[in-house]
Amino acid sequence: MMATPRRIQSPKTARPSIGLMIFAIAYLVFLYLPVLFLPVFSLNDSAFIKFPLEGFTTRWYDEALSDQNMIAALMNSLKVGAISAVSATFLGLLAAKAVTRYRMRGAGTAMGVIMLPLFIPEIVLGISMVLLFDAVDLPLSLVTVTIGHIMLTVPFAMAVLIARMDGFDKSLEEASLDLGESAWMTFWRVTFPLVLPGIVSSLLLTFIVSFDEFLIAFFLGGTDMTLPVYIWSQLRFPAKLPSVLAMGALILVASCVLVVLAEWLRRRGVSDEAKKGAIGI
Amino acid sequence: MSKSSPATQDGYLRIEHVTKRFMGVTAVENANISIARGEFFSLLGPSGCGKTTLLRMIAGFEFPTEGAIYMDGQDMSAVPANKRPSNMVFQSYAIFPHLNVHDNIAYGLRRLRLSRREVNRRVEEALAMIHLPGLGKRRADQLSGGQRQRIALARALVNRPKVLLLDEPLGALDKKLRESMQLELRELQRSVGITFVFVTHDQEEALSMSDRIAVMFKGKVLQVASPRALYEAPNCREVADFIGSINFFEATVRGQEGGDVILEAAGLGTVRANLPAEHGFISPGARVIAAIRPEKILLLADGNGQPGQSAVGVIGAHAYLGDRDHLQVALSGRKEPVAVAAQQIERALTARFDSGQKVTLGWDKAAMLVLPG
Amino acid sequence: MATSAISQSASQSAGTGARGGLRAWFLRSENARGYALMGPTLVIMFIALAAPLILLLLYSFWTQEGYTVNTTLTFDRYFDIFVNDTSENRLFWTLFQRSVSISGVVTLVTVLLAYPIAYYVAFHVKKYKFLWLILLTIPFWTSYLLRVFAWKIILGYQGVINSGLQSLGIIDAPLEFLLYNPTSIVITLAHAWAAFAILPIYVSLEKIDRTLLEAAADLGDGPWRRFWRITFPLSMPGVISAAVLIFVPTTGDYVTPELVGGTQGKMLANLIQIQFGKSNDWPLGAALALSGLAFVGLIVVFTVAAFRAAVSRVR
């Protein structure tokens, strides 16, 4: 891929690329500008979300961080996110290893089932799980939200980890077995260190998906609220908006940091392998 | 076939009736091979013939669908790869990218709980053996292809395996390095005395290095024999074709005369050949294949041909290769021309060749092979 | 020593019987090993995905009676939705049509806007590819709820646009048509789902072997023809998966119509949610959800097939 020549544009096509670049930059503005209003107004010294801006303040952040209900919701989200991320990454790792290392009958179907949540509207996932938990008399709570989030995030973990597992030579694990290590020790001495960037990336991404998820938490939470559900409940009260914006801005910044970290790990890992492959063969 | 091999009785590594099917595709079909202790044994065949699958079954990465593999008399059917007395050199070398050279070579030693000193001693010994002393601290991504290959070898041998498995270990090296590694490997095998099972698709490599070779084709083991026997007495068309170059003639058995068989071959007329060692397929009227290698055909002065061991043709294409000439000789009654490799020594006698020139071809009856049709 | 050797050989001979046989079978069966490894994941997916969907199907054949559910199987819910002249029937079709047309427009707009970006990054960006990809990916992972809410702030009666224009003296009274209509939903969704379109299209464009374009140029095609005859057809898998990944979930979107749709912008998901909230008619909600899903599925299958056929005409 890297070796294929890229420079095929004749001088004539250079101009459209400038047009494309302007369009691309305009698109980035369209992508980011609306979201940037959240931090802007969260720092605005006015109870109303409107222009003109009144002046700089951090009091909405103080208000948000002293709102006990919001902090409780934040804690709930952190708990659900952490458990979901660890569970989904663990389950995704098992499935990714199975799919990439064994010739299995029906592997395609099994993969399809695991990836299905990406293709079903969340409302359908949410209500169907409400029916199930009602049928088995499991009261709606953070536990049910966590189960829902694990199901929702396993596909993301799978996608990241399969790419990572495919990225390194299968015979490395065979070499370890061949040199006398058990399957378990092979996992710890070879597979785990090599998949580690993928695991971290998967943990971060699944955490973010769970942490930001609203609809399933809304249906499955019962009286327990995650942060998005709490924010949703506060959107009706104009007086609460500035502090909601403050919390929203914090979430956005935190998500951005985690995403950049996760993506950096994921891509760095992949390109490392590609480089090694190029040298080795 | 394995019955005729002398190693059957004391075979250290025995492959008995092994068949492997992947989701309906038969990769290896009823393979029977017996390999002696200390033998340099090659599995030779084109890509996709099942040789690598067979090697992977010996290593324990795949398990036979039918049949069994025995090492030192013990059935390996329920023994996973990490419990087998064999080690492997992978085609990709599989050098652990997160470990340095020392830790790569010491990988299999950890399990033995040796002292750090003993581990260091063995690793240094192994590095010296592969002529890379002092390379232990080098990172895996700083190694050349040849170094990787040697380290993969050292990593396997340091565990003192009973059997060393090599999956096309020289395939990724350039020609010059490959040739020197062939010699080195052979030397190494003699000095350590370990049984080597070597997979390759390169017939010259197999011929030059091996004690014995199993030729595989489409999942079947066609012949197990010494390099010389494979070349001089192939037992079927596929083996004869895969190893060296050869001319085939459709032929019909006319009868037997003493130790000879008399054939009627397209383009050659009546042909006399030695009876092959296994000749169950020869009976009057049977369709067989007569085959002769280009370098076994001699160019005779006109009219010197013996009946049954000569033919007259016309030279077509001609290539001069310095030490020999390659000729395409057209025979009447046969579409394909016959390939003849004339050595310089006889070329001097017959002066020069020209397209359109009439020549007489002759051969020893022992050089004419008779193969099942 | 002697006794341990004996017991060892005894256990070995026992091992070659049942246990060794089982072990050998497990070793030689990749299916068994693979599914053993994948088992926990499949179990979770069965519990949290397959079982609920099966239950959803069952519910759609049941009947709500006060606070209990009558589990006699019946097609009444579907008759109410598709055949009988009921409010469910009218509502379903109105909302279904609205959901599908809004999602259709959103899909079209998003893909059309995303394609040039993906093309730009895949073919023209050389040095900062990674930076561009990160920039385009971040919104994909950030809170959906907050991204939608941002548009409410922008388009609202007292929102960014209105208050901005007012403070600049361009308008006197807030523009009311900005929020609470299908257009505001389209804008919001096209923004919220942008990354879903860019990434698959980018991946399919990036995969195209650049020598194919050189070959086309060598055979006499100019830049536009090269694009139309090589790049575009080869990027189809990305375009199709982008379209499906946007269309299906947006038909079932709940947050956006609720926040920026107003009464004229309610979609199917809002009607389904009501059955699980105020109306408390779970069987009807289940039947509505499955009907919507089935029709959306049919639309996707036919549209993708038609699209593929059209693209395959490009020679």
PDB file of C-alpha atoms in Angstrom, chain B residues 119-301:
ATOM      1  CA  VAL B 119      20.329 -19.423  29.972  1.00  0.00           C
ATOM      2  CA  ASN B 120      22.955 -16.847  28.995  1.00  0.00           C
ATOM      3  CA  ARG B 121      25.471 -19.572  28.307  1.00  0.00           C
ATOM      4  CA  ARG B 122      23.103 -21.465  26.051  1.00  0.00           C
ATOM      5  CA  VAL B 123      22.023 -18.352  24.192  1.00  0.00           C
ATOM      6  CA  GLU B 124      25.635 -17.318  23.594  1.00  0.00           C
ATOM      7  CA  GLU B 125      26.403 -20.832  22.429  1.00  0.00           C
ATOM      8  CA  ALA B 126      23.488 -20.684  20.021  1.00  0.00           C
ATOM      9  CA  LEU B 127      24.524 -17.257  18.728  1.00  0.00           C
ATOM     10  CA  ALA B 128      28.034 -18.565  18.139  1.00  0.00           C
ATOM     11  CA  MET B 129      26.646 -21.583  16.307  1.00  0.00           C
ATOM     12  CA  ILE B 130      24.807 -19.333  13.850  1.00  0.00           C
ATOM     13  CA  HIS B 131      27.838 -17.044  13.507  1.00  0.00           C
ATOM     14  CA  LEU B 132      26.140 -14.048  15.106  1.00  0.00           C
ATOM     15  CA  PRO B 133      27.990 -13.717  18.433  1.00  0.00           C
ATOM     16  CA  GLY B 134      27.229 -10.649  20.542  1.00  0.00           C
ATOM     17  CA  LEU B 135      23.994  -9.855  18.759  1.00  0.00           C
ATOM     18  CA  GLY B 136      21.827 -10.554  21.825  1.00  0.00           C
ATOM     19  CA  LYS B 137      20.880  -6.970  22.611  1.00  0.00           C
ATOM     20  CA  ARG B 138      19.785  -6.185  19.053  1.00  0.00           C
ATOM     21  CA  ARG B 139      16.083  -5.343  18.666  1.00  0.00           C
ATOM     22  CA  ALA B 140      13.970  -7.565  16.467  1.00  0.00           C
ATOM     23  CA  ASP B 141      13.172  -4.792  14.011  1.00  0.00           C
ATOM     24  CA  GLN B 142      16.870  -4.092  13.407  1.00  0.00           C
ATOM     25  CA  LEU B 143      17.609  -7.454  11.818  1.00  0.00           C
ATOM     26  CA  SER B 144      18.192  -8.322   8.183  1.00  0.00           C
ATOM     27  CA  GLY B 145      16.368 -11.210   6.518  1.00  0.00           C
ATOM     28  CA  GLY B 146      19.397 -13.489   6.793  1.00  0.00           C
ATOM     29  CA  GLN B 147      19.840 -12.658  10.478  1.00  0.00           C
ATOM     30  CA  ARG B 148      16.185 -13.341  11.189  1.00  0.00           C
ATOM     31  CA  GLN B 149      16.510 -16.701   9.516  1.00  0.00           C
ATOM     32  CA  ARG B 150      19.531 -17.651  11.614  1.00  0.00           C
ATOM     33  CA  ILE B 151      17.922 -16.467  14.826  1.00  0.00           C
ATOM     34  CA  ALA B 152      14.799 -18.468  14.097  1.00  0.00           C
ATOM     35  CA  LEU B 153      17.089 -21.472  13.674  1.00  0.00           C
ATOM     36  CA  ALA B 154      18.944 -20.782  16.909  1.00  0.00           C
ATOM     37  CA  ARG B 155      15.696 -20.227  18.804  1.00  0.00           C
ATOM     38  CA  ALA B 156      14.519 -23.669  17.758  1.00  0.00           C
ATOM     39  CA  LEU B 157      17.809 -25.540  18.224  1.00  0.00           C
ATOM     40  CA  VAL B 158      18.578 -24.108  21.659  1.00  0.00           C
ATOM     41  CA  ASN B 159      15.760 -26.283  23.014  1.00  0.00           C
ATOM     42  CA  ARG B 160      17.576 -29.377  21.741  1.00  0.00           C
ATOM     43  CA  PRO B 161      14.567 -30.770  19.905  1.00  0.00           C
ATOM     44  CA  LYS B 162      14.458 -34.352  18.658  1.00  0.00           C
ATOM     45  CA  VAL B 163      13.054 -33.147  15.339  1.00  0.00           C
ATOM     46  CA  LEU B 164      13.606 -29.802  13.659  1.00  0.00           C
ATOM     47  CA  LEU B 165      10.871 -28.717  11.259  1.00  0.00           C
ATOM     48  CA  LEU B 166      11.712 -26.143   8.595  1.00  0.00           C
ATOM     49  CA  ASP B 167       8.982 -24.507   6.532  1.00  0.00           C
ATOM     50  CA  GLU B 168      10.620 -23.080   3.395  1.00  0.00           C
ATOM     51  CA  PRO B 169      13.159 -21.345   5.611  1.00  0.00           C
ATOM     52  CA  LEU B 170      15.269 -20.124   2.708  1.00  0.00           C
ATOM     53  CA  GLY B 171      12.441 -18.902   0.492  1.00  0.00           C
ATOM     54  CA  ALA B 172      12.679 -15.256   1.527  1.00  0.00           C
ATOM     55  CA  LEU B 173      16.440 -14.984   1.056  1.00  0.00           C
ATOM     56  CA  ASP B 174      18.184 -13.833  -2.103  1.00  0.00           C
ATOM     57  CA  LYS B 175      19.818 -16.418  -4.300  1.00  0.00           C
ATOM     58  CA  LYS B 176      23.379 -16.073  -3.080  1.00  0.00           C
ATOM     59  CA  LEU B 177      22.508 -16.098   0.599  1.00  0.00           C
ATOM     60  CA  ARG B 178      20.196 -19.034  -0.021  1.00  0.00           C
ATOM     61  CA  GLU B 179      22.969 -21.116  -1.554  1.00  0.00           C
ATOM     62  CA  SER B 180      25.383 -20.482   1.286  1.00  0.00           C
ATOM     63  CA  MET B 181      22.627 -21.197   3.837  1.00  0.00           C
ATOM     64  CA  GLN B 182      21.906 -24.510   2.125  1.00  0.00           C
ATOM     65  CA  LEU B 183      25.442 -25.651   2.729  1.00  0.00           C
ATOM     66  CA  GLU B 184      25.446 -24.263   6.254  1.00  0.00           C
ATOM     67  CA  LEU B 185      22.175 -25.956   7.162  1.00  0.00           C
ATOM     68  CA  ARG B 186      23.409 -29.276   5.879  1.00  0.00           C
ATOM     69  CA  GLU B 187      26.628 -28.903   7.882  1.00  0.00           C
ATOM     70  CA  LEU B 188      24.681 -27.935  10.962  1.00  0.00           C
ATOM     71  CA  GLN B 189      22.390 -30.914  10.618  1.00  0.00           C
ATOM     72  CA  ARG B 190      25.389 -33.273  10.392  1.00  0.00           C
ATOM     73  CA  SER B 191      27.021 -31.728  13.448  1.00  0.00           C
ATOM     74  CA  VAL B 192      23.968 -31.691  15.745  1.00  0.00           C
ATOM     75  CA  GLY B 193      22.597 -34.976  14.444  1.00  0.00           C
ATOM     76  CA  ILE B 194      18.980 -33.915  14.789  1.00  0.00           C
ATOM     77  CA  THR B 195      16.289 -35.195  12.452  1.00  0.00           C
ATOM     78  CA  PHE B 196      15.386 -32.427  10.011  1.00  0.00           C
ATOM     79  CA  VAL B 197      12.092 -32.266   8.163  1.00  0.00           C
ATOM     80  CA  PHE B 198      12.446 -29.644   5.484  1.00  0.00           C
ATOM     81  CA  VAL B 199       9.630 -28.276   3.349  1.00  0.00           C
ATOM     82  CA  THR B 200      10.488 -26.724   0.013  1.00  0.00           C
ATOM     83  CA  HIS B 201       9.125 -26.201  -3.473  1.00  0.00           C
ATOM     84  CA  ASP B 202      12.629 -25.822  -4.866  1.00  0.00           C
ATOM     85  CA  GLN B 203      13.683 -29.174  -6.342  1.00  0.00           C
ATOM     86  CA  GLU B 204      17.352 -28.263  -6.595  1.00  0.00           C
ATOM     87  CA  GLU B 205      17.385 -27.294  -2.935  1.00  0.00           C
ATOM     88  CA  ALA B 206      15.739 -30.571  -1.980  1.00  0.00           C
ATOM     89  CA  LEU B 207      18.038 -32.648  -4.184  1.00  0.00           C
ATOM     90  CA  SER B 208      21.214 -31.044  -2.923  1.00  0.00           C
ATOM     91  CA  MET B 209      20.428 -31.147   0.800  1.00  0.00           C
ATOM     92  CA  SER B 210      18.324 -34.206   1.549  1.00  0.00           C
ATOM     93  CA  ASP B 211      18.990 -37.799   2.480  1.00  0.00           C
ATOM     94  CA  ARG B 212      15.526 -38.640   1.254  1.00  0.00           C
ATOM     95  CA  ILE B 213      12.661 -36.710  -0.287  1.00  0.00           C
ATOM     96  CA  ALA B 214       8.905 -37.199  -0.333  1.00  0.00           C
ATOM     97  CA  VAL B 215       7.366 -35.693  -3.450  1.00  0.00           C
ATOM     98  CA  MET B 216       3.833 -34.428  -2.868  1.00  0.00           C
ATOM     99  CA  PHE B 217       1.284 -33.463  -5.445  1.00  0.00           C
ATOM    100  CA  LYS B 218      -2.341 -32.444  -4.868  1.00  0.00           C
ATOM    101  CA  GLY B 219      -2.311 -33.754  -1.294  1.00  0.00           C
ATOM    102  CA  LYS B 220      -0.796 -37.132  -2.131  1.00  0.00           C
ATOM    103  CA  VAL B 221       2.654 -38.456  -1.344  1.00  0.00           C
ATOM    104  CA  LEU B 222       3.713 -39.791  -4.727  1.00  0.00           C
ATOM    105  CA  GLN B 223       7.184 -41.113  -4.014  1.00  0.00           C
ATOM    106  CA  VAL B 224       9.589 -41.310  -1.116  1.00  0.00           C
ATOM    107  CA  ALA B 225      13.165 -41.926  -2.180  1.00  0.00           C
ATOM    108  CA  SER B 226      16.737 -40.671  -2.233  1.00  0.00           C
ATOM    109  CA  PRO B 227      17.479 -37.718  -4.531  1.00  0.00           C
ATOM    110  CA  ARG B 228      19.268 -39.986  -6.983  1.00  0.00           C
ATOM    111  CA  ALA B 229      16.435 -42.494  -7.109  1.00  0.00           C
ATOM    112  CA  LEU B 230      13.859 -39.734  -7.605  1.00  0.00           C
ATOM    113  CA  TYR B 231      15.753 -38.377 -10.559  1.00  0.00           C
ATOM    114  CA  GLU B 232      16.829 -41.632 -12.146  1.00  0.00           C
ATOM    115  CA  ALA B 233      13.793 -43.760 -11.349  1.00  0.00           C
ATOM    116  CA  PRO B 234      10.686 -41.659 -10.770  1.00  0.00           C
ATOM    117  CA  ASN B 235       7.640 -43.831 -10.229  1.00  0.00           C
ATOM    118  CA  CYS B 236       5.077 -41.686 -12.014  1.00  0.00           C
ATOM    119  CA  ARG B 237       4.614 -38.951 -14.540  1.00  0.00           C
ATOM    120  CA  GLU B 238       4.122 -36.179 -11.930  1.00  0.00           C
ATOM    121  CA  VAL B 239       7.353 -36.926 -10.097  1.00  0.00           C
ATOM    122  CA  ALA B 240       9.333 -37.204 -13.325  1.00  0.00           C
ATOM    123  CA  ASP B 241       7.865 -33.917 -14.524  1.00  0.00           C
ATOM    124  CA  PHE B 242       8.392 -32.022 -11.273  1.00  0.00           C
ATOM    125  CA  ILE B 243      12.017 -33.010 -10.848  1.00  0.00           C
ATOM    126  CA  GLY B 244      14.220 -31.912 -13.731  1.00  0.00           C
ATOM    127  CA  SER B 245      12.946 -31.757 -17.285  1.00  0.00           C
ATOM    128  CA  ILE B 246      11.848 -34.746 -19.292  1.00  0.00           C
ATOM    129  CA  ASN B 247      10.199 -35.826 -22.538  1.00  0.00           C
ATOM    130  CA  PHE B 248       7.025 -37.907 -22.344  1.00  0.00           C
ATOM    131  CA  PHE B 249       5.783 -40.294 -25.024  1.00  0.00           C
ATOM    132  CA  GLU B 250       2.395 -41.969 -25.115  1.00  0.00           C
ATOM    133  CA  ALA B 251       3.123 -45.660 -25.527  1.00  0.00           C
ATOM    134  CA  THR B 252       1.534 -49.099 -25.663  1.00  0.00           C
ATOM    135  CA  VAL B 253       3.114 -52.252 -24.238  1.00  0.00           C
ATOM    136  CA  ARG B 254       3.836 -54.846 -26.924  1.00  0.00           C
ATOM    137  CA  GLY B 255       5.443 -57.462 -24.720  1.00  0.00           C
ATOM    138  CA  GLN B 256       8.445 -58.475 -22.656  1.00  0.00           C
ATOM    139  CA  GLU B 257      11.751 -59.844 -23.845  1.00  0.00           C
ATOM    140  CA  GLY B 258      14.206 -61.010 -21.220  1.00  0.00           C
ATOM    141  CA  GLY B 259      14.501 -58.200 -18.677  1.00  0.00           C
ATOM    142  CA  ASP B 260      13.251 -55.679 -21.192  1.00  0.00           C
ATOM    143  CA  VAL B 261       9.892 -54.317 -22.103  1.00  0.00           C
ATOM    144  CA  ILE B 262       8.996 -53.570 -25.717  1.00  0.00           C
ATOM    145  CA  LEU B 263       6.816 -50.518 -26.345  1.00  0.00           C
ATOM    146  CA  GLU B 264       5.198 -48.859 -29.295  1.00  0.00           C
ATOM    147  CA  ALA B 265       5.669 -45.115 -28.699  1.00  0.00           C
ATOM    148  CA  ALA B 266       4.256 -42.221 -30.727  1.00  0.00           C
ATOM    149  CA  GLY B 267       7.102 -40.620 -32.708  1.00  0.00           C
ATOM    150  CA  LEU B 268       9.698 -43.175 -31.671  1.00  0.00           C
ATOM    151  CA  GLY B 269       8.266 -46.350 -33.116  1.00  0.00           C
ATOM    152  CA  THR B 270       9.230 -49.558 -31.377  1.00  0.00           C
ATOM    153  CA  VAL B 271      11.207 -48.895 -28.229  1.00  0.00           C
ATOM    154  CA  ARG B 272      13.140 -51.136 -25.900  1.00  0.00           C
ATOM    155  CA  ALA B 273      13.447 -50.249 -22.246  1.00  0.00           C
ATOM    156  CA  ASN B 274      14.484 -51.875 -18.973  1.00  0.00           C
ATOM    157  CA  LEU B 275      11.671 -53.313 -16.931  1.00  0.00           C
ATOM    158  CA  PRO B 276      10.990 -50.929 -14.000  1.00  0.00           C
ATOM    159  CA  ALA B 277      11.375 -52.193 -10.459  1.00  0.00           C
ATOM    160  CA  GLU B 278       7.656 -52.070  -9.797  1.00  0.00           C
ATOM    161  CA  HIS B 279       6.023 -53.313 -12.950  1.00  0.00           C
ATOM    162  CA  GLY B 280       2.587 -54.480 -11.971  1.00  0.00           C
ATOM    163  CA  PHE B 281       1.083 -52.070 -14.486  1.00  0.00           C
ATOM    164  CA  ILE B 282       2.886 -53.647 -17.442  1.00  0.00           C
ATOM    165  CA  SER B 283       0.911 -56.136 -19.460  1.00  0.00           C
ATOM    166  CA  PRO B 284       0.579 -56.490 -23.228  1.00  0.00           C
ATOM    167  CA  GLY B 285      -1.682 -53.799 -24.686  1.00  0.00           C
ATOM    168  CA  ALA B 286      -1.473 -51.549 -21.602  1.00  0.00           C
ATOM    169  CA  ARG B 287      -1.210 -47.793 -22.134  1.00  0.00           C
ATOM    170  CA  VAL B 288       1.955 -46.509 -20.488  1.00  0.00           C
ATOM    171  CA  ILE B 289       4.231 -43.494 -20.704  1.00  0.00           C
ATOM    172  CA  ALA B 290       7.776 -43.703 -21.965  1.00  0.00           C
ATOM    173  CA  ALA B 291       9.980 -40.910 -20.692  1.00  0.00           C
ATOM    174  CA  ILE B 292      13.537 -39.793 -21.238  1.00  0.00           C
ATOM    175  CA  ARG B 293      15.497 -36.850 -19.922  1.00  0.00           C
ATOM    176  CA  PRO B 294      16.970 -34.409 -22.466  1.00  0.00           C
ATOM    177  CA  GLU B 295      20.568 -34.952 -21.368  1.00  0.00           C
ATOM    178  CA  LYS B 296      20.278 -38.733 -21.805  1.00  0.00           C
ATOM    179  CA  ILE B 297      19.608 -38.404 -25.505  1.00  0.00           C
ATOM    180  CA  LEU B 298      22.715 -38.626 -27.629  1.00  0.00           C
ATOM    181  CA  LEU B 299      23.234 -37.220 -31.099  1.00  0.00           C
ATOM    182  CA  LEU B 300      24.549 -39.966 -33.358  1.00  0.00           C
ATOM    183  CA  ALA B 301      26.198 -39.956 -36.724  1.00  0.00           C
TER     184      ALA B 301
END
